[in-house]
Short mmCIF file of C-alpha atoms in Angstrom, two decimals:
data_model
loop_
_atom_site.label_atom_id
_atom_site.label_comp_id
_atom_site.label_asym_id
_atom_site.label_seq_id
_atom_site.Cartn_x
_atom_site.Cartn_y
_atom_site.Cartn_z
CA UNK A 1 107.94 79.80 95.53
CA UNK A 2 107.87 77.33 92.44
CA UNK A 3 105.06 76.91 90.43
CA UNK A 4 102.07 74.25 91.63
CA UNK A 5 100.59 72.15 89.45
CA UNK A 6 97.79 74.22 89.33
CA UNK A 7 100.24 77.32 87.64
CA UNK A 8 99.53 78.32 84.36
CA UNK A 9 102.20 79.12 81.85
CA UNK A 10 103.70 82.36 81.07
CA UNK A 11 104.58 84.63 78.18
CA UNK A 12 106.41 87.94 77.43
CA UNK A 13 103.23 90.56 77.67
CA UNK A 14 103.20 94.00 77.36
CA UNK A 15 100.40 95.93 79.30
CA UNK A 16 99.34 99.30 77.87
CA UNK A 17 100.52 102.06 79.54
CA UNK A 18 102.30 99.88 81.97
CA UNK A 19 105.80 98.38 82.06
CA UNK A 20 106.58 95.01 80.48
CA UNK A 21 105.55 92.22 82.51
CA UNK A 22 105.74 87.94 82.34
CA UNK A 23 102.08 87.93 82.26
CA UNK A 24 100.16 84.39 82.38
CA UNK A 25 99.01 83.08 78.54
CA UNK A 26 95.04 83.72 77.80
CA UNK A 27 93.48 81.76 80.58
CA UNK A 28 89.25 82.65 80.62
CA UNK A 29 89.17 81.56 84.18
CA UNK A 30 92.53 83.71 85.48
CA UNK A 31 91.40 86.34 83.87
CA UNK A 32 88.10 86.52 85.09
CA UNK A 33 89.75 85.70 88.53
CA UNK A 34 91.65 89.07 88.26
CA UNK A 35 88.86 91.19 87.19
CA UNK A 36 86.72 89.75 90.21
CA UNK A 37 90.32 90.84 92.49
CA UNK A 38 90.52 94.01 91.43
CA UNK A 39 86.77 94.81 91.57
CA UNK A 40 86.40 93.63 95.42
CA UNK A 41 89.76 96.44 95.94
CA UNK A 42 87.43 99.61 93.73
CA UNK A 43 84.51 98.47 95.78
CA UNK A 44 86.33 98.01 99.26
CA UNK A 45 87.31 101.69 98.20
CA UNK A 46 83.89 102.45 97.70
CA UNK A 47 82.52 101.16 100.87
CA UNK A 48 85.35 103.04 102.88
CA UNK A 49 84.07 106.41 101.09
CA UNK A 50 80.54 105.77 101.45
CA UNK A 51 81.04 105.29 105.28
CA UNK A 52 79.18 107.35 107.77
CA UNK A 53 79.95 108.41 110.63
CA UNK A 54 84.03 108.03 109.97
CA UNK A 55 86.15 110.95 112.40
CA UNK A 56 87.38 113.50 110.37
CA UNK A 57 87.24 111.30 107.03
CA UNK A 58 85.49 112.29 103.55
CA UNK A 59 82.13 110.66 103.07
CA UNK A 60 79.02 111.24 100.85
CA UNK A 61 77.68 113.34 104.19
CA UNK A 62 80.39 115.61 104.27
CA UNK A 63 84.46 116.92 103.40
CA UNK A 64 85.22 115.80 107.40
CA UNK A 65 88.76 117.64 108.16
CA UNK A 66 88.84 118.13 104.32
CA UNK A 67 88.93 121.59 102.66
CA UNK A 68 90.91 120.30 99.36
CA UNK A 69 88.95 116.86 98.61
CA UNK A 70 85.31 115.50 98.66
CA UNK A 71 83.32 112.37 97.35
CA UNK A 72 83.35 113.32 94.14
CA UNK A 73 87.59 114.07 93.69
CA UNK A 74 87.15 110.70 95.58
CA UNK A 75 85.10 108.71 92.96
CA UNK A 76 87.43 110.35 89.99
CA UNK A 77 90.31 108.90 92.04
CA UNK A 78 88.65 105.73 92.27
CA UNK A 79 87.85 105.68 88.07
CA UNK A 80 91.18 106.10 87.40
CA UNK A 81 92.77 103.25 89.26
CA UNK A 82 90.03 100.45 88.03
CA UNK A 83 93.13 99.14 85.58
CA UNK A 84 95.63 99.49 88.15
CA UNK A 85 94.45 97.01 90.28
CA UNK A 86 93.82 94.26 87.63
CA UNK A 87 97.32 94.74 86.37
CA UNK A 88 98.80 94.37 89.82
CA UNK A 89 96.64 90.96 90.13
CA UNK A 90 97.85 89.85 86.72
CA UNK A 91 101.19 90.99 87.93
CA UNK A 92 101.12 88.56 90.78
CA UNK A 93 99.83 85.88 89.10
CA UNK A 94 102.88 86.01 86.70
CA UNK A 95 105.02 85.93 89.66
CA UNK A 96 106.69 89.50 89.20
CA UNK A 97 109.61 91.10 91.77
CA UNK A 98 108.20 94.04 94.09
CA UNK A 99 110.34 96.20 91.46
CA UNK A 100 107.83 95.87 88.98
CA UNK A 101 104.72 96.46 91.42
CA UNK A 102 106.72 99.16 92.92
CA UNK A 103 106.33 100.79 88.98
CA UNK A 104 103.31 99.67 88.61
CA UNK A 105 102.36 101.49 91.81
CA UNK A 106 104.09 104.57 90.89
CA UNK A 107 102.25 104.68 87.55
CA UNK A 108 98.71 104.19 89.16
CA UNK A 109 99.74 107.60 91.61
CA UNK A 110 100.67 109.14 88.62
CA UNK A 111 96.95 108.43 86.95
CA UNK A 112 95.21 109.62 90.54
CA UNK A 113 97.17 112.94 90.51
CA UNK A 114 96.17 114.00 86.85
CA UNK A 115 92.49 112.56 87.64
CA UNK A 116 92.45 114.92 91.08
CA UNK A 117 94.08 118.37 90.20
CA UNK A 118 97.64 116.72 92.14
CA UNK A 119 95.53 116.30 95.45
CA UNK A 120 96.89 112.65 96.94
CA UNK A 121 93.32 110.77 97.75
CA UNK A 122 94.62 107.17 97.50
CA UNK A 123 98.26 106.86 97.61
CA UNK A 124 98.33 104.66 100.31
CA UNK A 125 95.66 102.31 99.22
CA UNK A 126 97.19 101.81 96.06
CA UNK A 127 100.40 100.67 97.95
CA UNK A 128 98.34 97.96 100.25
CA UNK A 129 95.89 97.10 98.25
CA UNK A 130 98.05 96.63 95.27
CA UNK A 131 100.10 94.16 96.81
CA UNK A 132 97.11 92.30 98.11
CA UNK A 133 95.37 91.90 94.81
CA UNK A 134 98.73 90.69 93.81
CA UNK A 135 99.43 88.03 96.47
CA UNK A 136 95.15 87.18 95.35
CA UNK A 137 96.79 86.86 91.71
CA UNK A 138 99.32 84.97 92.56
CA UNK A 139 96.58 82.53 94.90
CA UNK A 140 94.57 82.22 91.37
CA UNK A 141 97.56 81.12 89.40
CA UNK A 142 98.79 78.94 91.85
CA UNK A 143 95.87 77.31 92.93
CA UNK A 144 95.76 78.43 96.24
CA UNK A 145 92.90 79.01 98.58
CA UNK A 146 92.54 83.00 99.43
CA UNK A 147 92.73 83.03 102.68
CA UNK A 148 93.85 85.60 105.09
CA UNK A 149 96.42 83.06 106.20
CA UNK A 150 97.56 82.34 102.72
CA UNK A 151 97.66 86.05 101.53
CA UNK A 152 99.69 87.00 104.11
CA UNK A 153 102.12 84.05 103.68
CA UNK A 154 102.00 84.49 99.79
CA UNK A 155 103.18 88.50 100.70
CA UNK A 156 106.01 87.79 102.66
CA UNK A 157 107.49 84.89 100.48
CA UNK A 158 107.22 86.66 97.34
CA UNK A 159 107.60 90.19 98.33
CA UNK A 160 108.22 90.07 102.36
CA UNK A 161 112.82 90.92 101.49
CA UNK A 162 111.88 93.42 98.90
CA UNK A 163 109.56 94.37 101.10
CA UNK A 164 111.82 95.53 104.01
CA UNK A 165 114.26 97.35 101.86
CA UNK A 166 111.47 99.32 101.03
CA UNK A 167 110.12 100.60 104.36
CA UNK A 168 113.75 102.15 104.73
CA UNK A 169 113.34 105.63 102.92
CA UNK A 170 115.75 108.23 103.30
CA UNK A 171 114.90 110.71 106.42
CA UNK A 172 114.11 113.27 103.71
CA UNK A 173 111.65 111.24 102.28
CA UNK A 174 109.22 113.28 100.18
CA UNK A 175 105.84 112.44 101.78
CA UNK A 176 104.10 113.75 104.71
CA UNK A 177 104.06 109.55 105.70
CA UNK A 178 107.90 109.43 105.48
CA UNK A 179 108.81 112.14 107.33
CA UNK A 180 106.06 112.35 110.26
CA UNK A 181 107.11 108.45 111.07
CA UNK A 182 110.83 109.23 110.85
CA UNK A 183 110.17 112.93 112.88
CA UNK A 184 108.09 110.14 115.73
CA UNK A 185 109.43 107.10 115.06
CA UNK A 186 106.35 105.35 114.70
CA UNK A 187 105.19 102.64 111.73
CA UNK A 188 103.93 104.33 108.54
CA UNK A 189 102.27 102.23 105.10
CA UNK A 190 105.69 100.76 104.09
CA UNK A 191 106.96 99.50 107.64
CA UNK A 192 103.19 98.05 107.73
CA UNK A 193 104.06 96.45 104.50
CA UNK A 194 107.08 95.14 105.40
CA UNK A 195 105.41 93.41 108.58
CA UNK A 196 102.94 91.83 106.36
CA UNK A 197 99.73 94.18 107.25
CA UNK A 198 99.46 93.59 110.97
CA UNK A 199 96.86 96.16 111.44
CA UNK A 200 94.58 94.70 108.61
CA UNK A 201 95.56 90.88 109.53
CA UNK A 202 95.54 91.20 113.52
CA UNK A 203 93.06 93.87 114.06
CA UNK A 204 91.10 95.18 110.89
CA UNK A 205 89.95 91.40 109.37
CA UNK A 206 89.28 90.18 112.98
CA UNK A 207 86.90 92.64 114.32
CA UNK A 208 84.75 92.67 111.03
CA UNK A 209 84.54 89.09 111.60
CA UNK A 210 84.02 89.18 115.78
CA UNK A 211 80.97 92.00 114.60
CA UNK A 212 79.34 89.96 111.97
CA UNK A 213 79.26 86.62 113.98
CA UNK A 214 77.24 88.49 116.50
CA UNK A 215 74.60 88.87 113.78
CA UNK A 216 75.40 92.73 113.12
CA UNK A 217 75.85 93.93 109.30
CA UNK A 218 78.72 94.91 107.21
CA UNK A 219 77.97 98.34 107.92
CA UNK A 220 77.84 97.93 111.33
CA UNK A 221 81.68 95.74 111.02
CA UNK A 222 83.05 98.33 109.05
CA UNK A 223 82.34 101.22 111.18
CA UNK A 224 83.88 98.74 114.62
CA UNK A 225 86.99 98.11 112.52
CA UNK A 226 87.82 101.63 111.69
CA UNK A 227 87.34 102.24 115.43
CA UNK A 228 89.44 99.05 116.32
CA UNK A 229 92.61 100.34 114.15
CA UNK A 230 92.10 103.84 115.34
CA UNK A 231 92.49 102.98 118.82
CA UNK A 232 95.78 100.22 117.85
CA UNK A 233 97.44 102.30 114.91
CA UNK A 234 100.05 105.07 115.25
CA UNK A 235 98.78 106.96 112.17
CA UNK A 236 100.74 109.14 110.32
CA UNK A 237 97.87 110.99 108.77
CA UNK A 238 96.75 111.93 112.67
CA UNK A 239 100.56 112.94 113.89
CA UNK A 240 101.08 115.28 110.50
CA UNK A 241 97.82 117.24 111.39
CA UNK A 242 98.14 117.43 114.99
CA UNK A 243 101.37 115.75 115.89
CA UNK A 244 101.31 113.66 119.27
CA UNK A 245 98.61 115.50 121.25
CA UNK A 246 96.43 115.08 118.58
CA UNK A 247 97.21 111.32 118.17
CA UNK A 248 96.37 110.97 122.22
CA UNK A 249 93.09 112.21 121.79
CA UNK A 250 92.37 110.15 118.39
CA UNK A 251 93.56 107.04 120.49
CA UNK A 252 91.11 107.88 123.46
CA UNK A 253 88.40 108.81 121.46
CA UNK A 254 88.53 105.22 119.72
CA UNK A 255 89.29 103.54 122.92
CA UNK A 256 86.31 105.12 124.26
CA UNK A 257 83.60 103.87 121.58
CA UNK A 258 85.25 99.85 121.87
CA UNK A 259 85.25 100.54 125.68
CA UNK A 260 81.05 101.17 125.27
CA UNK A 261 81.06 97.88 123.02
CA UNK A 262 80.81 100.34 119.67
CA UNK A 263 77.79 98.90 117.13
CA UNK A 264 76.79 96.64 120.30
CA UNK A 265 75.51 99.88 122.42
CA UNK A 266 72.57 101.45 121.50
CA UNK A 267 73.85 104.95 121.38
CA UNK A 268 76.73 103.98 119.04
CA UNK A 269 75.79 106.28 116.34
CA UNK A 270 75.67 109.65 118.63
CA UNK A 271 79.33 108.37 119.99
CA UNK A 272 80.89 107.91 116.69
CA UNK A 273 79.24 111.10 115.17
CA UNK A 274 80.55 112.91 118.43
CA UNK A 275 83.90 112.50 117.71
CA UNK A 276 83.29 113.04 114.24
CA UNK A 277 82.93 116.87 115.16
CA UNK A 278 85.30 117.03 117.51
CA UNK A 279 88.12 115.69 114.78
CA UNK A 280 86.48 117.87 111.85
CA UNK A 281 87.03 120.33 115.12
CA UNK A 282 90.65 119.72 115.47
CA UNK A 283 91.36 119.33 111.78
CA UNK A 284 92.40 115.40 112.49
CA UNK A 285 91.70 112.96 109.84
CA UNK A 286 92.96 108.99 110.21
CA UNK A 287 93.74 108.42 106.84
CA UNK A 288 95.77 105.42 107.04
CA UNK A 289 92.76 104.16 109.16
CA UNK A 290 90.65 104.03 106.72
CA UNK A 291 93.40 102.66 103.81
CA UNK A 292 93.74 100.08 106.42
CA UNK A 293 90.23 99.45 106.76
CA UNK A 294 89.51 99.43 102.71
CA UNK A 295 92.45 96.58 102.78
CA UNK A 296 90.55 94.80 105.73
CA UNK A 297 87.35 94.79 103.96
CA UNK A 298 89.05 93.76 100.77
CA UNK A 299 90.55 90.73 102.66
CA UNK A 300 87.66 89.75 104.01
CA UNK A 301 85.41 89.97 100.64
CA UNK A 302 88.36 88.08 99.20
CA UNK A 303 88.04 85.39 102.00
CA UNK A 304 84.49 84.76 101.20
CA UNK A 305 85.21 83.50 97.99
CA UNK A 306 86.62 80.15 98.90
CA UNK A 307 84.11 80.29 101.79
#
């Protein structure tokens, strides 16, 4: 894409502790706009951790299927990425190549792994929402309306070829992701990038909107999204803990709470804490769920502000 009227011009800028950049020049109002982008990704994080009931999932109730990680390795996690996420906004805004998010990305992992002992809490989200809060930077500097629509668009022009090269790894990929959706065949967080987010686009965004229009809260929207990309996503967290059998039963048990109308039944609480024992039971945990959901919400939040 070229530059819109509404651009503003660039110069050489280093970010510390980052790689070298073609950063926009001091603009008040783009630089407030990427603050305010990477804040809504820390507190769509936030709201994903503070979640309850969530199958299997770490909340401020309980470790879920967790022995290794709880809410507070998650809020460490969290601290360390608050400059990430402003630097991948700034990033997009300056019109960058995936290479350089891709390092910025890698970077950001490295600051989670020294803030959590090595324990991976967030190395999906920082691949999804990264890119999103740099398709949002690229919106601000462009003058473009943050849409879902328009972030989506924005992510495949700018990034959508890099993109697919990407969500090609090696079968001996090094993450439990890589090789449980080669060992399957089944979508993991790069082929989802590649595709432009379907899951937080088609399924994630649209039920917390279909839940709020019918007068129920955020809460209430989060909870039937999670739900809504349990029962549509092959997960790779779920196959990796209990391979296909275990994905079956994830599926049904999601298919089951949308089947009784989830936050629309009166007993929606006992269902979704019911198969939150039954997961913590089977050591199942839908971890790309719930990045998928913190990207959904982010969308969302984002959408609001040209609302």
């Amino acid at each position: 894409m070229k530059q819109s009227a509404h651009s503003f011009p660039a110069r050489s800028r280093e970010i510390p502790g980052s790689v070298a950049v073609r950063m926009p020049s001091a603009n008040k109002l783009l630089r407030d706009a990427c603050l305010a982008t990477a804040g809504i990704a820390i507190g769509s994080l936030h709201a994903e951790l503070v979640l309850y009931p969530k199958p299997g999932l770490v909340s401020l109730i309980d470790n879920g299927s967790h022995t290794d990680m709880d809410a507070g390795l998650f809020m460490r996690s969290l601290f360390s990425l608050r400059h990430y996420f402003v630097r991948a906004a700034h990033a997009g805004a300056a019109d960058v190549p995936f290479g350089v998010l891709k390092e910025l990305g890698i970077q950001a992992e490295q600051r989670m792994l020294a803030a959590t002992g090595g324990i991976n809490t967030h190395r999906g989200a920082i691949f999804s929402l990264g890119l999103l809060c740099a398709a949002a930077g690229y919106c601000h500097s462009h003058g473009l309306p943050l849409s879902e629509s328009t972030l989506r668009t924005v992510l495949m022009r700018q990034w959508g070829a890099a993109l697919e090269a990407h969500s090609m790894p090696p079968a001996s990929g090094t993450s439990h992701g890589m090789r449980v959706a080669h060992l399957y065949g089944i979508s993991g967080a790069r082929e989802e990038g590649a595709k432009g987010f379907p899951a937080v686009f088609d399924i994630g965004v649209p039920q917390l909107r279909k839940t709020i229009a019918a007068g129920r809260s955020s809460y209430h929207a989060q909870i039937d999204a999670l739900f809504a990309l349990m029962a549509h996503m092959a997960d790779t967290n779920i196959y990796h803990r209990g391979g296909p059998d275990g994905a079956v039963l994830a599926r049904q048990a999601a298919q089951g709470y949308i089947a009784l109308g989830g936050t629309a039944h009166p007993h929606w609480h006992d269902t979704a804490l019911d198969s939150h024992r039954q997961f913590v039971s089977r050591g199942l945990s839908p971890g790309g769920a719930a990045d998928m959901l913190a990207a959904s919400w982010f969308v969302y939040q984002a959408s609001l502000w040209m609302e």
